[in-house]
Short mmCIF file of C-alpha atoms in Angstrom, two decimals:
data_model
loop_
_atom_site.label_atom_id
_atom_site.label_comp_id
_atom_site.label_asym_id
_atom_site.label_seq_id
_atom_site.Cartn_x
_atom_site.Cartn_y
_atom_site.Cartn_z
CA UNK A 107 0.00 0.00 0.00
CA UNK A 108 2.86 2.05 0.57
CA UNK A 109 4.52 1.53 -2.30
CA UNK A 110 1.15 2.31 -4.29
CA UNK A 111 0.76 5.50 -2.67
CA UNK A 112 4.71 6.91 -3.36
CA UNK A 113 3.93 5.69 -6.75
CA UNK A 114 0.71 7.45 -7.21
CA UNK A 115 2.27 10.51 -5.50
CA UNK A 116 5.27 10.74 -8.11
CA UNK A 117 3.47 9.67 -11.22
CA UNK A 118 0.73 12.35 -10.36
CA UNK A 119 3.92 14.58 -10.35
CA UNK A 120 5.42 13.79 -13.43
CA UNK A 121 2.27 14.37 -14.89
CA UNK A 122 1.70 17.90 -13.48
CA UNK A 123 4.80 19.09 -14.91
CA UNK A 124 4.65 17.75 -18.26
CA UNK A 125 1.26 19.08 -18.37
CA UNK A 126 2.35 22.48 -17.43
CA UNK A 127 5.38 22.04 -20.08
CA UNK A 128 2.69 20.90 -22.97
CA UNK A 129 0.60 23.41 -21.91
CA UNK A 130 3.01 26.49 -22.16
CA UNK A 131 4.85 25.04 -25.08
CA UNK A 132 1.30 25.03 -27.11
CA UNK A 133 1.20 28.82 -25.60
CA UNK A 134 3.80 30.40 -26.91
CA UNK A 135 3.21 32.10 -30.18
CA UNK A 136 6.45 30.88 -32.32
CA UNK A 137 5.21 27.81 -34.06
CA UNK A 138 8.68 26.20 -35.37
CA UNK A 139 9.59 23.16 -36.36
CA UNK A 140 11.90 22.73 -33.40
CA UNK A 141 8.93 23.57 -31.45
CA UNK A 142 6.56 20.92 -32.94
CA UNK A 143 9.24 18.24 -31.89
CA UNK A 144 9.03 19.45 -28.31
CA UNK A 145 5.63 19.24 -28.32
CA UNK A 146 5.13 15.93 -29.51
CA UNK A 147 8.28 14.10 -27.14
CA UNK A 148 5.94 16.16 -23.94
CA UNK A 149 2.76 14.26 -26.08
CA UNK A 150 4.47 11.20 -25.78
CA UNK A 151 5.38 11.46 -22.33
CA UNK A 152 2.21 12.98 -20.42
CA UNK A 153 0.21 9.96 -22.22
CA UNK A 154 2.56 7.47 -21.13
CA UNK A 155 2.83 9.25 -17.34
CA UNK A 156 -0.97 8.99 -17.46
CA UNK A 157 -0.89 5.25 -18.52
CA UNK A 158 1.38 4.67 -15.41
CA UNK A 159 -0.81 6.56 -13.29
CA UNK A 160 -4.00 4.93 -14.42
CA UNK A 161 -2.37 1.68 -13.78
CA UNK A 162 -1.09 2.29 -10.47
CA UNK A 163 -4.67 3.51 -9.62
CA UNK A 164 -6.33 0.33 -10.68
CA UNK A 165 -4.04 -2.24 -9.27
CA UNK A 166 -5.69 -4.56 -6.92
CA UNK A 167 -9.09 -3.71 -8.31
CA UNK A 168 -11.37 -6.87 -9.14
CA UNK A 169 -12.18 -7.80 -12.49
CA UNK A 170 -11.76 -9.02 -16.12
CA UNK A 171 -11.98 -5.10 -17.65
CA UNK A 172 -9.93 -3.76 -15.10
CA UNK A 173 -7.03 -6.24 -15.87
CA UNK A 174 -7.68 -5.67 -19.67
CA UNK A 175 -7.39 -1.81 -19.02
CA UNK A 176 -4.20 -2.47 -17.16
CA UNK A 177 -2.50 -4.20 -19.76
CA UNK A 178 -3.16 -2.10 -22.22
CA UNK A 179 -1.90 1.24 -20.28
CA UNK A 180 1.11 -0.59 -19.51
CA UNK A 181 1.90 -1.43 -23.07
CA UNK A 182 1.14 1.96 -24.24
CA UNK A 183 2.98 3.25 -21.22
CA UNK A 184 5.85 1.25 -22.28
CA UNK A 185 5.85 2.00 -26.37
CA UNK A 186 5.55 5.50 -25.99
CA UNK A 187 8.89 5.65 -23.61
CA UNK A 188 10.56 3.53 -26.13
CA UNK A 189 9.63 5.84 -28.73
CA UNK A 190 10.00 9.05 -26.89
CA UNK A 191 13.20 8.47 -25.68
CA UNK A 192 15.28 8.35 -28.80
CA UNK A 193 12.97 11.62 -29.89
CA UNK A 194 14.10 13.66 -27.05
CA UNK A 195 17.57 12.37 -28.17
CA UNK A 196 17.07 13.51 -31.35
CA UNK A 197 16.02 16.72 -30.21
CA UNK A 198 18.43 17.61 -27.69
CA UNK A 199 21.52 16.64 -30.40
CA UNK A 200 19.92 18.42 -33.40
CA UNK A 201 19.76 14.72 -35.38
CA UNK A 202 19.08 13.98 -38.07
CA UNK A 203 18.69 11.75 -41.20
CA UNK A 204 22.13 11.71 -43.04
CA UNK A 205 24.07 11.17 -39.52
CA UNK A 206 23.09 7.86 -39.99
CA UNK A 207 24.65 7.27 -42.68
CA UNK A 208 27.92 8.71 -41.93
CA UNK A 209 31.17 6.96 -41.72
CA UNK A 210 31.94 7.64 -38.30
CA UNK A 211 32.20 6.65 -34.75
CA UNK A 212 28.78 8.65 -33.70
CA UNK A 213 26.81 7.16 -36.86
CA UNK A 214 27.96 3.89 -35.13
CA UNK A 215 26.31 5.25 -31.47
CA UNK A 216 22.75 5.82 -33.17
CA UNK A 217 22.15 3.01 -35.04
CA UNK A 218 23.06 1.01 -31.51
CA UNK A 219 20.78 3.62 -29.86
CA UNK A 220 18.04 2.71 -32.37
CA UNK A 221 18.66 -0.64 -32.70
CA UNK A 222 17.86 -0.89 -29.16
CA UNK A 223 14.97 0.35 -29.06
CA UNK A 224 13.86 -1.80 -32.20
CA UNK A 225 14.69 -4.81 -29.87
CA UNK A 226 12.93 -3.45 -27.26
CA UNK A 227 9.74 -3.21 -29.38
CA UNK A 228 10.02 -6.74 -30.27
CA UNK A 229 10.29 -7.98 -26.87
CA UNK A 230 7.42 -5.93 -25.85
CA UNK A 231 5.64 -8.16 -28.94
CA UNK A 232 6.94 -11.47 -27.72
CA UNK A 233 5.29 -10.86 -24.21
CA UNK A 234 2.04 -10.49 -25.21
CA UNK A 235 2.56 -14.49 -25.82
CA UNK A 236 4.78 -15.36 -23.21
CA UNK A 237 4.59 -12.83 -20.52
CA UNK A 238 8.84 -12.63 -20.18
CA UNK A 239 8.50 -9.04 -18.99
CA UNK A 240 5.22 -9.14 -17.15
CA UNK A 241 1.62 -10.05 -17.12
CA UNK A 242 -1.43 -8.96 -14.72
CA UNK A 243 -2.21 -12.14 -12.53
CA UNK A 244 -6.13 -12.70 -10.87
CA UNK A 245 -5.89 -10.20 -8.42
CA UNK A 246 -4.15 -7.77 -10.76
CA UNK A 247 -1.24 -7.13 -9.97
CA UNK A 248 1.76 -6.69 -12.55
CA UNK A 249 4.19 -9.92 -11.58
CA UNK A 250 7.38 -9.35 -13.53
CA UNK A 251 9.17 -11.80 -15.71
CA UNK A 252 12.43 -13.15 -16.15
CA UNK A 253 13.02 -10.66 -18.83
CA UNK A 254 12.31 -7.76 -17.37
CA UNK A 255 15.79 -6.67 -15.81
CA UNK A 256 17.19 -7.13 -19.04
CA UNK A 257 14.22 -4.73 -20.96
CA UNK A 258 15.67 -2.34 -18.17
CA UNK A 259 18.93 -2.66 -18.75
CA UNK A 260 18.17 -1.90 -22.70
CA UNK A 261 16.68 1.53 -20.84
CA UNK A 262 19.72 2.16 -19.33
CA UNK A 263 22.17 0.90 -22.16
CA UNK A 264 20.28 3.37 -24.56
CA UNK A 265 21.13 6.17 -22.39
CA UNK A 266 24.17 5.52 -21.75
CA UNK A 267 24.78 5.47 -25.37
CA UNK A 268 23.13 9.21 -25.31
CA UNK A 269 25.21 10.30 -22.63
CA UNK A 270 28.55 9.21 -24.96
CA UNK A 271 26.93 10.83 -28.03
CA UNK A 272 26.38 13.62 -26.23
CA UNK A 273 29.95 14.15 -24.61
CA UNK A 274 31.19 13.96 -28.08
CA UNK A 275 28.48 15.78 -29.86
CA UNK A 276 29.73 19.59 -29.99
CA UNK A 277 26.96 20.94 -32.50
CA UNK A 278 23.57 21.02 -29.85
CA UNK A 279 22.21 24.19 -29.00
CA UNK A 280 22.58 24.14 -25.56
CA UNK A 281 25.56 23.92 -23.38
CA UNK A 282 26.93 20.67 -22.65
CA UNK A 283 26.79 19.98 -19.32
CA UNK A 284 22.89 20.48 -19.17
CA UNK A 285 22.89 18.06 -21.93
CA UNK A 286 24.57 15.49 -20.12
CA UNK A 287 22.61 15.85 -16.76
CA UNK A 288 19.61 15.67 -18.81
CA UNK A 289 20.27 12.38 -19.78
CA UNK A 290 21.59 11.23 -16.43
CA UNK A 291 18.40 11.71 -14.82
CA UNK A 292 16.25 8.96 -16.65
CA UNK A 293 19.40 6.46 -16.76
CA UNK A 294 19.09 6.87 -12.92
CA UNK A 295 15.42 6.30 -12.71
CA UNK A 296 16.15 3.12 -14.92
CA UNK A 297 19.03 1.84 -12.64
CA UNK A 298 16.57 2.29 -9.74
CA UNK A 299 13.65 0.41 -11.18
CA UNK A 300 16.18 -2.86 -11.72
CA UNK A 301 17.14 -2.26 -8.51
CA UNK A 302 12.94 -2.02 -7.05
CA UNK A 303 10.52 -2.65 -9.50
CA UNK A 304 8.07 -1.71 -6.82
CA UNK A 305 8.91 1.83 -7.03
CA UNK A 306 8.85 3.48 -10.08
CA UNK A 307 11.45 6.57 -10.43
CA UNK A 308 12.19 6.91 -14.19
CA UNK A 309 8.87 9.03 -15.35
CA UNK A 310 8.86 11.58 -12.79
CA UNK A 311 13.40 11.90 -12.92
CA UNK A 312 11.97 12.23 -17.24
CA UNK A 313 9.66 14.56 -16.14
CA UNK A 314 12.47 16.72 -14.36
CA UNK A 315 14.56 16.25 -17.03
CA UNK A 316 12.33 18.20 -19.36
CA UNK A 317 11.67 20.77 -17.53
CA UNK A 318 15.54 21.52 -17.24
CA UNK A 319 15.36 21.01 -21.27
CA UNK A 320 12.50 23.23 -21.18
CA UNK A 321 14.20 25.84 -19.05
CA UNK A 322 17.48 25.73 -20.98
CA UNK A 323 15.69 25.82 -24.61
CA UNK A 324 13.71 28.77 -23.01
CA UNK A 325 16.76 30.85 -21.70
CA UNK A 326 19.03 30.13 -24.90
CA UNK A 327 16.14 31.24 -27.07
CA UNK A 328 15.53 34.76 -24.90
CA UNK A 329 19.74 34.71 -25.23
CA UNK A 330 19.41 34.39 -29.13
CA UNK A 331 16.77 36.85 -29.26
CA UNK A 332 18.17 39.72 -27.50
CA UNK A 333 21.68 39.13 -29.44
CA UNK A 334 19.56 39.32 -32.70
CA UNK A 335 17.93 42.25 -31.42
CA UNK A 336 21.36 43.82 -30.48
CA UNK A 337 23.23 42.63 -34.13
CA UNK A 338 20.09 44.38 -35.84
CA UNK A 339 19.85 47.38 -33.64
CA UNK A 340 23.88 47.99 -34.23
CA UNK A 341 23.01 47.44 -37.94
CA UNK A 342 20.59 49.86 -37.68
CA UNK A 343 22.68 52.26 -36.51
CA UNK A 344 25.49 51.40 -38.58
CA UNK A 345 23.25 51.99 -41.37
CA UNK A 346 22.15 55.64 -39.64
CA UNK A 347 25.84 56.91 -39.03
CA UNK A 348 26.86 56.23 -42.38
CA UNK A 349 23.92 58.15 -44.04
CA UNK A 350 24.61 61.09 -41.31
CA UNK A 351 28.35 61.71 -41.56
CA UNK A 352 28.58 61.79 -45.49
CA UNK A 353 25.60 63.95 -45.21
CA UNK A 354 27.59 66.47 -42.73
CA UNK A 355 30.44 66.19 -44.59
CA UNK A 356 29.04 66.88 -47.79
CA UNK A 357 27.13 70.61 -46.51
CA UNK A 358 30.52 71.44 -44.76
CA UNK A 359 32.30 70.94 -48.05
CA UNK A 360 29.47 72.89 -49.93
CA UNK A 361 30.42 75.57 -47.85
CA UNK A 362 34.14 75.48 -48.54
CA UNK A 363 33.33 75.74 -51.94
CA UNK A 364 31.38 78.77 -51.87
CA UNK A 365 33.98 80.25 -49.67
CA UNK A 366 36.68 79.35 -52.08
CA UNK A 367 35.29 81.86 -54.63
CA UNK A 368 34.78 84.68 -51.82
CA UNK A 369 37.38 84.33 -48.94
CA UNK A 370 40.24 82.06 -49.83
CA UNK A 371 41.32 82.51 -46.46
CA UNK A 372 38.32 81.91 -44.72
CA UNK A 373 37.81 78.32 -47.22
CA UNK A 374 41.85 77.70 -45.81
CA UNK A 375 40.72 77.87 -41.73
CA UNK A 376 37.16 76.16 -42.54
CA UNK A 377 39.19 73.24 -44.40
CA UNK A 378 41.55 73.01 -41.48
CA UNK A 379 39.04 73.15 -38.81
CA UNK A 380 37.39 70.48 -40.39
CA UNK A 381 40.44 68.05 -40.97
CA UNK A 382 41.17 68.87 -37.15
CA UNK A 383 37.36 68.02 -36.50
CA UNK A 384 36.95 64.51 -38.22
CA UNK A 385 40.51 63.42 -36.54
CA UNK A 386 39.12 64.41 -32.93
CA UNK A 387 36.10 62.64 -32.84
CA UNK A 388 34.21 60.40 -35.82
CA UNK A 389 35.74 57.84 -33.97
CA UNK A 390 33.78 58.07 -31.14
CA UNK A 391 30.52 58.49 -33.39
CA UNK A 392 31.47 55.24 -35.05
CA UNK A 393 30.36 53.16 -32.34
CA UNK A 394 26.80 54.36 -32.37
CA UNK A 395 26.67 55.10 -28.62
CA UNK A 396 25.47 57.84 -26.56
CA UNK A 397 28.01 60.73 -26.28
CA UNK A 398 28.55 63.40 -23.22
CA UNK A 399 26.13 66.34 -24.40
CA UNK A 400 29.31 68.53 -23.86
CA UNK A 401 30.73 66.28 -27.02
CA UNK A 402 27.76 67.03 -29.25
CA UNK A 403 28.16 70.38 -28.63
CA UNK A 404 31.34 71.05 -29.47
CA UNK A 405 30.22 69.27 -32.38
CA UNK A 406 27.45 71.77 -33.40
CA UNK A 407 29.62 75.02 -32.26
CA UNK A 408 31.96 73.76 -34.87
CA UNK A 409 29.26 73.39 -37.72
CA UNK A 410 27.71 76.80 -36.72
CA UNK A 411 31.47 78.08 -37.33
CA UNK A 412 31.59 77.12 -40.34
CA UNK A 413 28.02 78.00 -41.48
CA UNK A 414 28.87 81.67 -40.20
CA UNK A 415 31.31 82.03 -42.76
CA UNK A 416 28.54 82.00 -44.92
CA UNK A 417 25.54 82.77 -43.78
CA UNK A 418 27.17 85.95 -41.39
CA UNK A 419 23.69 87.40 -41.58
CA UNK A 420 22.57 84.37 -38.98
CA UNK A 421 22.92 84.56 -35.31
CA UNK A 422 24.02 81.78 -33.28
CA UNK A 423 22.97 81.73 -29.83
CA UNK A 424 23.86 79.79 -27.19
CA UNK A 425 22.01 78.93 -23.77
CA UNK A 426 23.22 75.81 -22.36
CA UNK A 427 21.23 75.26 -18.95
CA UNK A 428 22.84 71.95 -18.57
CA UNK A 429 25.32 69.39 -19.62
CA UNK A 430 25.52 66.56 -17.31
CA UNK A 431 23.29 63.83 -20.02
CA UNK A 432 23.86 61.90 -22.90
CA UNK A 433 22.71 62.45 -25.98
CA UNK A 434 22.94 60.30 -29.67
CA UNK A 435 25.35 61.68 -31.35
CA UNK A 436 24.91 63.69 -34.04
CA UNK A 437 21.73 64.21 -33.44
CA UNK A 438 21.35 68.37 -32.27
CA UNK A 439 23.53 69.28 -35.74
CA UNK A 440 20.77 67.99 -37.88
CA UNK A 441 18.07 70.13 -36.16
CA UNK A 442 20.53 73.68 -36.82
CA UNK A 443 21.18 72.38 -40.39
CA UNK A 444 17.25 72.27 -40.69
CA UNK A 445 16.68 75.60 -39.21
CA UNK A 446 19.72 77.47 -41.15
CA UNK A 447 18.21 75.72 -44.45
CA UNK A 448 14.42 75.85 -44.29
CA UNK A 449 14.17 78.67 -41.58
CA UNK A 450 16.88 81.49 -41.65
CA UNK A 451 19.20 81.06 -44.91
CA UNK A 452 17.20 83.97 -46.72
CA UNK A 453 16.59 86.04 -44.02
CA UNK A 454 18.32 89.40 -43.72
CA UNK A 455 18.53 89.24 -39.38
CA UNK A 456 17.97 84.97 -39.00
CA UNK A 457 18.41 84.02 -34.99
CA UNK A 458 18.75 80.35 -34.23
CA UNK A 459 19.16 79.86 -30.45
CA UNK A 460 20.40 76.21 -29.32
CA UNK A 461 19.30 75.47 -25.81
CA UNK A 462 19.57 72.89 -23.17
CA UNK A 463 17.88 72.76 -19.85
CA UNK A 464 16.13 70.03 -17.95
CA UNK A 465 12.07 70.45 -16.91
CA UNK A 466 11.29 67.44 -14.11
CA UNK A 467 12.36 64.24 -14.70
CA UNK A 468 13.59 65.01 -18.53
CA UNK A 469 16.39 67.01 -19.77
CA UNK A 470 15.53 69.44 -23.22
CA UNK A 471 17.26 70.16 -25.40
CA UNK A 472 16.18 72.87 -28.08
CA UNK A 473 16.87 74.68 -31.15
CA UNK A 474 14.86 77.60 -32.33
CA UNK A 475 14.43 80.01 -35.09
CA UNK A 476 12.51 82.83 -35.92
CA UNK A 477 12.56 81.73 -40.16
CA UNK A 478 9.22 81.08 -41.43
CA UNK A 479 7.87 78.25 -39.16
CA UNK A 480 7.44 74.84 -39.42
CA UNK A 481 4.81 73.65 -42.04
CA UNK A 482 4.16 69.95 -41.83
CA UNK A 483 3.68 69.98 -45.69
CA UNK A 484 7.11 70.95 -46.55
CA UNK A 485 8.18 67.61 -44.73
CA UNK A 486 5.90 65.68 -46.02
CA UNK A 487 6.67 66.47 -49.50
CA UNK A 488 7.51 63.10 -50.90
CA UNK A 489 11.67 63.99 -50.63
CA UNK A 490 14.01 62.23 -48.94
CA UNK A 491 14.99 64.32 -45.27
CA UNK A 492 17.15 62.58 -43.98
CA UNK A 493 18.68 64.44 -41.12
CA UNK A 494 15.23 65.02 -39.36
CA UNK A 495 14.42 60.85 -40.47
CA UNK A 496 17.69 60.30 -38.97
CA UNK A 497 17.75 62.27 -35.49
CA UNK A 498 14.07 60.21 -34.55
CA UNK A 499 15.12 56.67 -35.41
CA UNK A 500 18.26 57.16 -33.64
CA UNK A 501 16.41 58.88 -30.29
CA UNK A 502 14.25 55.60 -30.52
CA UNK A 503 16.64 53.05 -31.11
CA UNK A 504 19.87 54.79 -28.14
CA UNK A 505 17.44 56.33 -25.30
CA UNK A 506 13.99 56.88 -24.18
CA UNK A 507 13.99 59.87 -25.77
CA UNK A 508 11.55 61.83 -28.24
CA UNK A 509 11.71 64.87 -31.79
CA UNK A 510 9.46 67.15 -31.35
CA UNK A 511 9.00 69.77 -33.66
CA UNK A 512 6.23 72.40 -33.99
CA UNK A 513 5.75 76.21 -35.17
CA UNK A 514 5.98 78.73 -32.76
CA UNK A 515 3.23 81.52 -31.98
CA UNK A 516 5.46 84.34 -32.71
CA UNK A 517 7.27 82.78 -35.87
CA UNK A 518 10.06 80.10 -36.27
CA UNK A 519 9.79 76.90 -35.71
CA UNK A 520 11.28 74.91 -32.57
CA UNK A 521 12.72 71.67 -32.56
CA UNK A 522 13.01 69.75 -28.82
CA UNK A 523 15.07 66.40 -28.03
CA UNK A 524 13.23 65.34 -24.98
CA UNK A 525 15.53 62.52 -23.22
CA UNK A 526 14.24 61.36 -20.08
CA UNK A 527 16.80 61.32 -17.50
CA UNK A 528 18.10 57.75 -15.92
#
């Protein structure tokens, strides 16, 4: 009675956390192939943990159906682990068909592993006419036969073969070492039914066992995930820097040339100043990351400079408020650029006033004109604008941070970076 109840206890168990593996698996919403396998080696094993529990519960019960009922769980009970077990194999070691057909040590390891559990079939077939495993007697009860030991030991000697194939195998997904206890835990519930068949240990050590595959799969995928999400985000950004700095290059050099025609001098120090400019810091734009504020200003102080020399009708204004934030770089010089091109480049007494300051919980950053405001149309006109494109994909992708840009009441247009502080 004892025995019955630890039985009951530990197949009821198994069962609960297979079913809660089966059910979460079904759950989640990427429906891969890898995923389908899963699903069907939990399948196969909350059917046969059911089996087991079903005959555990009816054990000692009188009468012909009952004993008819038993047999029948235990034989599905006992095909579906033989079947399941080279699946989760399978599965855990990424196998498949042409391995078996390789010239090689580990080709040699699963044909034994599945030549086992051919055998193992077959003697499953035999005792339904001999009863060399088992058999349900009159009071039903399972008696074991001679044969059964050695159907255990098959068991064990099939995952002891996956425990060698997997301490060679070096191409599964997950790490090795929670490979190799995965398959320990079963080969220890078969050593312990050899050792007391009235105790059954294997199922619910199984059950463990996938939930530690479960886990693992689980965490590796989240780890594969968020190093896609990093490779494309640094693409992304990759892709951003290298549209922004040819684009600042190329207005800097359009102002050059214009200068070269007027002020020969003045083209000499802008040329200089921007040789000096690029060798001080593109490097540190190259990686993508958030700069010092004080970095992207120096930045834009040196653009304005050079826009000056042209445009000396423009006034540059400075009231930085604060400076202890990062910022994207190369993200404020966009927003002048727009104002000195759509806002103040035709105006006889342009003011553009770049501004930092920080309002709560969020630090501001500004730049303002008094040009000819901001008309929605004009940026919507079916061209390519890609400073102002540039500036909000890279506030979205670096920081929690936000372009806003409306017209102002009095005239201009202003253009806030609104970066929430950490």
């Amino acid at each position: 009675m004892i025995e019955k109840t630890i039985n009951i206890t530990v197949y009821l168990s198994a069962l609960f956390v297979i079913a809660c593996l089966l059910f979460s698996a079904m759950s989640l919403n990427t429906k891969s192939e890898r995923l389908r396998k899963f699903t069907d080696i939990l399948t196969a094993f909350f059917l046969s943990s059911l089996s087991a529990l079903l005959v555990t519960f009816l054990m000692n019960r009188k009468g012909t159906p009952v004993s008819v009922i038993m047999t029948l769980c235990i034989y599905i009970s006992y095909l579906l682990m033989v079947y399941a077990y080279p699946l989760l194999f399978s599965y855990l070691l990424q196998i498949k068909k042409d391995n078996f057909f390789e010239d090689s040590g580990s080709s040699m390891i699963l044909k034994s592993i599945w030549m086992i559990g051919s055998a193992e079939i077959v003697l499953l077939i035999i005792n339904l006419f001999t009863n060399a495993l088992f058999s349900v007697n009159a009071d039903n009860q399972i008696v074991f036969g001679k044969l059964f030991g050695s159907f255990e030991l098959m068991v064990l000697l099939q995952i002891v073969l996956m425990l060698i194939m997997a301490a060679v195998n070096t191409s599964n997904r997950l790490a090795r070492g929670p490979v190799l206890s995965i398959c320990i835990l079963p080969g220890i519930g078969a050593l312990w039914t050899i050792m007391n068949q009235k105790i059954s240990l294997i199922l619910p050590l199984t059950a463990l066992s996938l939930l530690l595959i479960y886990v693992n799969v689980y965490l590796q995928n989240e780890a594969d995930i968020m190093h896609k999400e990093l490779e494309l985000r640094e693409n992304r950004l990759s892709i951003l820097i290298g549209q922004i700095q040819p684009h600042f290059v190329f207005n800097v050099l359009n102002t050059i040339y214009y200068l070269c025609d007027i002020d020969q001098k003045s083209a000499s120090a802008a040329t200089n100043k921007l040789r000096k400019y690029l060798e001080a810091n593109f490097n540190d734009f190259d990686t993508g990351e958030p700069v010092p504020f004080e970095k992207e200003l120096t930045h834009v102080k040196m653009y304005t400079d050079l826009e000056k020399l042209r445009f000396d009708q423009i006034e540059f204004i400075y009231d930085i408020q604060e400076t202890d934030f990062l910022i994207p770089a190369l993200t404020v010089q966009p927003l002048v650029e727009n104002a000195v091109r759509h806002g103040c480049r035709e105006m006889s007494g342009g003011r553009i006033v770049i501004s930092s300051k920080k309002e709560g919980s969020h630090y501001i950053v500004e730049v303002r004109d008094n040009g000819t405001g901001y008309h929605p149309e004009a940026h919507n006109d079916g061209r390519r604008h890609v400073g102002i494109e540039n500036v909000e994909r890279r506030l979205s992708l670096l920081s929690n941070a936000s372009l806003d840009i409306h017209a102002l009441e009095e005239g201009g247009t202003s253009a806030r970076i609104i970066i929430e502080s950490s």
